[in-house]
GROMACS .gro file of C-alpha atoms in nm:
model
  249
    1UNK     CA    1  17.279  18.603  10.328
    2UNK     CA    2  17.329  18.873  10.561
    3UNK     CA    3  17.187  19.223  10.583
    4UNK     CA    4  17.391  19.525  10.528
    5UNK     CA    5  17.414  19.804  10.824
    6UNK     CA    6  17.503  20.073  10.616
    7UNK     CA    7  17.169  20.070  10.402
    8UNK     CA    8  16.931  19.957  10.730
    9UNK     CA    9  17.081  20.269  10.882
   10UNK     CA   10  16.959  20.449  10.615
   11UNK     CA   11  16.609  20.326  10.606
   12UNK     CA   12  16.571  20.423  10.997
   13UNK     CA   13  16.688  20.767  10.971
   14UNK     CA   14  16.493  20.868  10.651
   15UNK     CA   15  16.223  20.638  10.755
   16UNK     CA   16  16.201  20.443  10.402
   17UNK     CA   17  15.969  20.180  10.319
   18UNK     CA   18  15.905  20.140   9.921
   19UNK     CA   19  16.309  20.261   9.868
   20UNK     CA   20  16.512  20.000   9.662
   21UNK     CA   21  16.733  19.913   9.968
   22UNK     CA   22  16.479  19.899  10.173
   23UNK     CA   23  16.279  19.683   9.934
   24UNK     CA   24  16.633  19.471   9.922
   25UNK     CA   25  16.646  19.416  10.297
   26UNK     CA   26  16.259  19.315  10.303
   27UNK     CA   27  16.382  19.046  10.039
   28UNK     CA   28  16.689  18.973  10.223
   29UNK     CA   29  16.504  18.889  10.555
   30UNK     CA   30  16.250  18.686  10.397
   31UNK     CA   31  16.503  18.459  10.229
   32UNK     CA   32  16.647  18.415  10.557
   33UNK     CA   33  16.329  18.360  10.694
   34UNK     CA   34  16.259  18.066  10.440
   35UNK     CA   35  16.580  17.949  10.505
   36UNK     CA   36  16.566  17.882  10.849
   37UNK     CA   37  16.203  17.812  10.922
   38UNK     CA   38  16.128  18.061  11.193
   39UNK     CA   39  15.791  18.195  11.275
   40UNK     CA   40  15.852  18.568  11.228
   41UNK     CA   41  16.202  18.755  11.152
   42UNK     CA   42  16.255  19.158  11.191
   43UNK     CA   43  16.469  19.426  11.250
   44UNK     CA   44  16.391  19.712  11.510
   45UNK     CA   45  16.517  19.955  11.649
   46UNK     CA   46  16.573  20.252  11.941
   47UNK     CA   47  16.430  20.578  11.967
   48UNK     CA   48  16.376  20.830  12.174
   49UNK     CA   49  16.288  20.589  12.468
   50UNK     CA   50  16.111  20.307  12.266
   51UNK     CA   51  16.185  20.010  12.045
   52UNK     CA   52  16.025  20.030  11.684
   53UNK     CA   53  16.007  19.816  11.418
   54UNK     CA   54  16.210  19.894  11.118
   55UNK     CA   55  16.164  19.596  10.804
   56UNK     CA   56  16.005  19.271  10.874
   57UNK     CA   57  16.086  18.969  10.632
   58UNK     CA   58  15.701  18.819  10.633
   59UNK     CA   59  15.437  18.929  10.363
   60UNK     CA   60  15.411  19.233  10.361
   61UNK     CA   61  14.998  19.154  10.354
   62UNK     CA   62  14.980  18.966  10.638
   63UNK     CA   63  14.768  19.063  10.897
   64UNK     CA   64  15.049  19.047  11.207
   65UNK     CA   65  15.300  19.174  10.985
   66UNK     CA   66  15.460  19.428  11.154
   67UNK     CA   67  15.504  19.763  10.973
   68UNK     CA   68  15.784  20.008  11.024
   69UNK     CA   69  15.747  20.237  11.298
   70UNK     CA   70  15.527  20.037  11.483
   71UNK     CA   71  15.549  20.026  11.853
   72UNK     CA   72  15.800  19.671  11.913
   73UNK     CA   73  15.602  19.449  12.093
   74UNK     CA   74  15.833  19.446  12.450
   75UNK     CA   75  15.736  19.200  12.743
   76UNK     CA   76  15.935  19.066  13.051
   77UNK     CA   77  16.034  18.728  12.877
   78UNK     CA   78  16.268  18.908  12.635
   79UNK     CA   79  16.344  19.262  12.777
   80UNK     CA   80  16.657  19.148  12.920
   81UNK     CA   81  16.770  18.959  12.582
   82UNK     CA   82  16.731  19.301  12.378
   83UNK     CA   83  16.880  19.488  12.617
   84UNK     CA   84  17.229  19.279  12.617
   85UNK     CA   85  17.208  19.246  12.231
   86UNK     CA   86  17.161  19.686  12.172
   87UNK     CA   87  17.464  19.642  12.384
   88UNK     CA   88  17.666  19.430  12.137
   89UNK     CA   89  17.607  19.069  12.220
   90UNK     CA   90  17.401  18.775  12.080
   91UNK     CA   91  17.127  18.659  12.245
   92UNK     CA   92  16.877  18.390  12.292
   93UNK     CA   93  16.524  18.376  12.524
   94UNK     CA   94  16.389  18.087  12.697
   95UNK     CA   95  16.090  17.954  12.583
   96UNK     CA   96  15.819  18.193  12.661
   97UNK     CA   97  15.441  18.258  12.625
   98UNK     CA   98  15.276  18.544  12.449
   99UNK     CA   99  14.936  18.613  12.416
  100UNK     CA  100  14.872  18.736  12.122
  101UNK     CA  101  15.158  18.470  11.954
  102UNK     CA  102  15.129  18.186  12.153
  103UNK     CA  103  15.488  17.976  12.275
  104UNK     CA  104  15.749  18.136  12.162
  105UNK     CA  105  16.192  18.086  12.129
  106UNK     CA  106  16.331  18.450  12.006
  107UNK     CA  107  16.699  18.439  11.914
  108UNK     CA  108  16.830  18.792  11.804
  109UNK     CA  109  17.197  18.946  11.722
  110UNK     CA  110  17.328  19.312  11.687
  111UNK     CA  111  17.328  19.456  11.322
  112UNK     CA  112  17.618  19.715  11.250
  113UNK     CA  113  17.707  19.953  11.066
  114UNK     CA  114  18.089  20.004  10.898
  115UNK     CA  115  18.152  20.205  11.201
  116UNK     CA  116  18.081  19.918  11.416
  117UNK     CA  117  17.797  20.057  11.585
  118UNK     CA  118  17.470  19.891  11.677
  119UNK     CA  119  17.163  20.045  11.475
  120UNK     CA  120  16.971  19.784  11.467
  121UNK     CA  121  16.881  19.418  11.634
  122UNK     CA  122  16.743  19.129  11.400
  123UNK     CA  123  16.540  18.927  11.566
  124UNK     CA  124  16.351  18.606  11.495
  125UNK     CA  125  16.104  18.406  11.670
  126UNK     CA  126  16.046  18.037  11.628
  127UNK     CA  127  15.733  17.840  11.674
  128UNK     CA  128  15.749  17.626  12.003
  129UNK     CA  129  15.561  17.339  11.778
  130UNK     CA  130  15.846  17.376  11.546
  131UNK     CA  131  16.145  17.387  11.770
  132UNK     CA  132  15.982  17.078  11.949
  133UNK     CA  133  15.928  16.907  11.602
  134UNK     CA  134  16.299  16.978  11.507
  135UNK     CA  135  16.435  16.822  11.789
  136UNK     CA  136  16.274  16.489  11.756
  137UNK     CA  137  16.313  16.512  11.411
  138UNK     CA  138  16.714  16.545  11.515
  139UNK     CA  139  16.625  16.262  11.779
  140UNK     CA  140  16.490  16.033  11.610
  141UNK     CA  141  16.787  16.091  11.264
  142UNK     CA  142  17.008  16.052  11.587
  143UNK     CA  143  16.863  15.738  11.674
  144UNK     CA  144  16.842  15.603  11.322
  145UNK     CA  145  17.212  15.689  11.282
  146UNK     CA  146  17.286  15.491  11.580
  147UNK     CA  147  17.138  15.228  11.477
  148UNK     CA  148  17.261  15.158  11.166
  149UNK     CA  149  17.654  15.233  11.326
  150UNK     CA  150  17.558  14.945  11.534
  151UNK     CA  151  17.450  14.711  11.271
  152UNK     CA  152  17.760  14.832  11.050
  153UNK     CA  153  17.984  14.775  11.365
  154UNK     CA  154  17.872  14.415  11.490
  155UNK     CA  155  17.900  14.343  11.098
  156UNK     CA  156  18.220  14.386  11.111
  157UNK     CA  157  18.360  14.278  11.423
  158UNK     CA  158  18.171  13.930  11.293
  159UNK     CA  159  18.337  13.938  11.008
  160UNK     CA  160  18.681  14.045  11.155
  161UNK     CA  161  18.612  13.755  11.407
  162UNK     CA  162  18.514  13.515  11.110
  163UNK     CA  163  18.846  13.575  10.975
  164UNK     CA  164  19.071  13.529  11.247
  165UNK     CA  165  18.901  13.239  11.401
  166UNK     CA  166  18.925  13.074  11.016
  167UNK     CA  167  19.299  13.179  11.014
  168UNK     CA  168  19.365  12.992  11.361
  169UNK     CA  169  19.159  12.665  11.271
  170UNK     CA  170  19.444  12.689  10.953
  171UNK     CA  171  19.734  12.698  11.218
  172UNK     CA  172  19.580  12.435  11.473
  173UNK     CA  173  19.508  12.253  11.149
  174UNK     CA  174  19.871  12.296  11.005
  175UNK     CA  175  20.020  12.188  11.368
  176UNK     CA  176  19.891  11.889  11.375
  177UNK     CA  177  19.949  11.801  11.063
  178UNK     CA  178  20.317  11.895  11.166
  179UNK     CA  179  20.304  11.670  11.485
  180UNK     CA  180  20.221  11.376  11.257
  181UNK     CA  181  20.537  11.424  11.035
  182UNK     CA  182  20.391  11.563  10.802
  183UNK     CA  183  20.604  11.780  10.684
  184UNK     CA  184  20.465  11.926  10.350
  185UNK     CA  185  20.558  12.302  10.301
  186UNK     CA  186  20.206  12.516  10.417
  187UNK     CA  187  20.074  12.804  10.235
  188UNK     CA  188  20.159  13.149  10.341
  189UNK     CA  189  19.865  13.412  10.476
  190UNK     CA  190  19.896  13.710  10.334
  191UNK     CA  191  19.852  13.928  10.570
  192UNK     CA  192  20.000  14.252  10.741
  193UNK     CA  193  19.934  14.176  11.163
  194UNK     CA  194  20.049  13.892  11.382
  195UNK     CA  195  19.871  13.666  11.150
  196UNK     CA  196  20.062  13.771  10.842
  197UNK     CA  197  20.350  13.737  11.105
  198UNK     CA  198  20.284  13.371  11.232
  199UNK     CA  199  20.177  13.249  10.948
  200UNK     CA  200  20.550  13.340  10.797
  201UNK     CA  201  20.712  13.172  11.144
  202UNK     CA  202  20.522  12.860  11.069
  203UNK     CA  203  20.653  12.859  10.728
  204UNK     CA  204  21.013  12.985  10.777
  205UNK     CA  205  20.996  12.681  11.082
  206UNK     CA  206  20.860  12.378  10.831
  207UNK     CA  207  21.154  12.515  10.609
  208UNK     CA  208  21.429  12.438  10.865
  209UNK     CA  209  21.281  12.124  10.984
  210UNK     CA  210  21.280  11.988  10.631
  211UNK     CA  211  21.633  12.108  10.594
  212UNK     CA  212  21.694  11.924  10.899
  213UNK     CA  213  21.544  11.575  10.807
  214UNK     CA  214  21.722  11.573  10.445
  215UNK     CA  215  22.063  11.666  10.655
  216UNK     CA  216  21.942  11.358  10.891
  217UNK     CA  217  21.882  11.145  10.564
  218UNK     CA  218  22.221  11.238  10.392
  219UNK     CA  219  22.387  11.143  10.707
  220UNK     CA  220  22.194  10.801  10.738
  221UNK     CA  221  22.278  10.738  10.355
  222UNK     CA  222  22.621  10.826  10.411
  223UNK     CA  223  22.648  10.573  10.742
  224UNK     CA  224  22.430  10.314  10.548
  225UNK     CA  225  22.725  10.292  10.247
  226UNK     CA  226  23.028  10.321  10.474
  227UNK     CA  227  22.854  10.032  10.653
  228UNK     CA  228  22.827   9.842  10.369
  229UNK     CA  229  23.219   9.933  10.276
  230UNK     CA  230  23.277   9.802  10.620
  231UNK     CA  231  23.073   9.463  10.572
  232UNK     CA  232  23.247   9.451  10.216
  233UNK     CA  233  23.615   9.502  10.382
  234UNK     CA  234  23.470   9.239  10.663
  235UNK     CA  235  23.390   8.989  10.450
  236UNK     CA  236  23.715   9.020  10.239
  237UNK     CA  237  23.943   8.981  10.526
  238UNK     CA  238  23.711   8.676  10.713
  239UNK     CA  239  23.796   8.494  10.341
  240UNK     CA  240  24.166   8.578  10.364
  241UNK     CA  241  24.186   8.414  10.677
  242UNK     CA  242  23.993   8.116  10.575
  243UNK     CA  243  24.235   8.062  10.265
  244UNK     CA  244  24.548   8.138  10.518
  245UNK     CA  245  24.441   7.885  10.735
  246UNK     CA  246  24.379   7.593  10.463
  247UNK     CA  247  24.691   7.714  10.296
  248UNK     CA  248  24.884   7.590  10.707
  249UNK     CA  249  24.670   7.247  10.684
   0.00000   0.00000   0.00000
């Protein structure tokens, strides 16, 4: 929504108020007015020494609605904030009293035409009461927000924790079990961090030891029946001599 500077220019200079543009940029201005929730929005304008108003965006049968060619009502608080805008730059006011209007926030902007020139400023002025109920309202989301990161956060990290203190009971579990000889092959964790990573040591390690004790059982087999050959060969020779030595008697 945006209001064009071509046709506001036009209602200034032929000083239109019931023209079909200038009936548009009423209806413009009041949807932006909706829109954002300010107190009063309005264009005006300089001549001849004064500011004047050109279109405001209220109701047009509102008793403070300002009609065009009215005198634009200049104080102090804001002169120096229309002055820098006519000169091409966005402005904002400080929060202000007025006594006919009560605490007020006026933000304003240039309007153009498709020359580039300022005709026109558009100005709006919010309700203190609102601004201040905005910002706790945007406090207090703020703090809900918060809030519920933390909760989602210490979730988390509790279950994260949960998790890796489960997976290192498994691996102080599976190490003693190891200690004791027991020397069963352990399940894998599938994971993808130093877990994943130990949990494949531990597994690749019970895998070698295993190879190792059924190498160190093969061996002991091996010595156990070239013991026996031994004992066999032994016992054959220790009769030999026995017959040899009856055989001399």
């Amino acid at each position: 929504i945006s209001i064009n500077g071509d046709s506001l220019q036009a209602v200034i200079e032929n000083e239109e108020t019931t023209t079909p543009r200038a009936i548009q940029i009423r209806e413009t201005l009041h949807k932006i007015k909706q829109v954002s929730h300010v107190k009063y929005l309005y264009t005006f304008f300089y001549k001849d020494g004064k500011y004047i108003y050109a279109i405001e965006g209220g109701n047009i049968t509102d008793e403070d609605y300002s009609q065009f060619g009215d005198d634009f009502n200049m104080t102090e608080k804001i002169e120096k904030t229309v002055t820098d805008v006519f000169s091409g730059t966005e402005g904002y006011t400080s929060l202000y009293f007025d006594v006919e209007y009560g605490w007020l926030l006026s933000a304003m902007s240039p309007v153009r035409n498709s020359q580039g020139k300022v005709i026109a400023v558009i100005g709006s002025d919010f309700d203190a009461n609102t601004v201040e109920s905005t910002i706790f309202s945007f406090k207090r989301n703020m703090i809900i927000a918060g809030i519920i990161l933390l909760i989602v956060f210490i979730f988390i990290s509790y279950s994260i924790l949960n998790r890796y203190t489960s997976m290192l009971n498994g691996f102080a579990h599976e190490l003693a079990r190891i200690s004791e000889g027991d020397l069963k092959p352990t399940q894998k964790v599938e994971s993808n961090d130093e877990f994943g990573i130990l949990s494949e040591s531990l597994v690749f390690m019970l895998g070698k030891l295993n190879q190792i004790v059924a190498e160190i059982k093969s061996g002991a087999s091996n010595i156990g029946a070239a013991s026996s050959q031994l004992n066999a060969a032994s016992q054959q020779l220790w009769q030999g001599a026995t017959e040899q030595a009856s055989s001399a008697e």
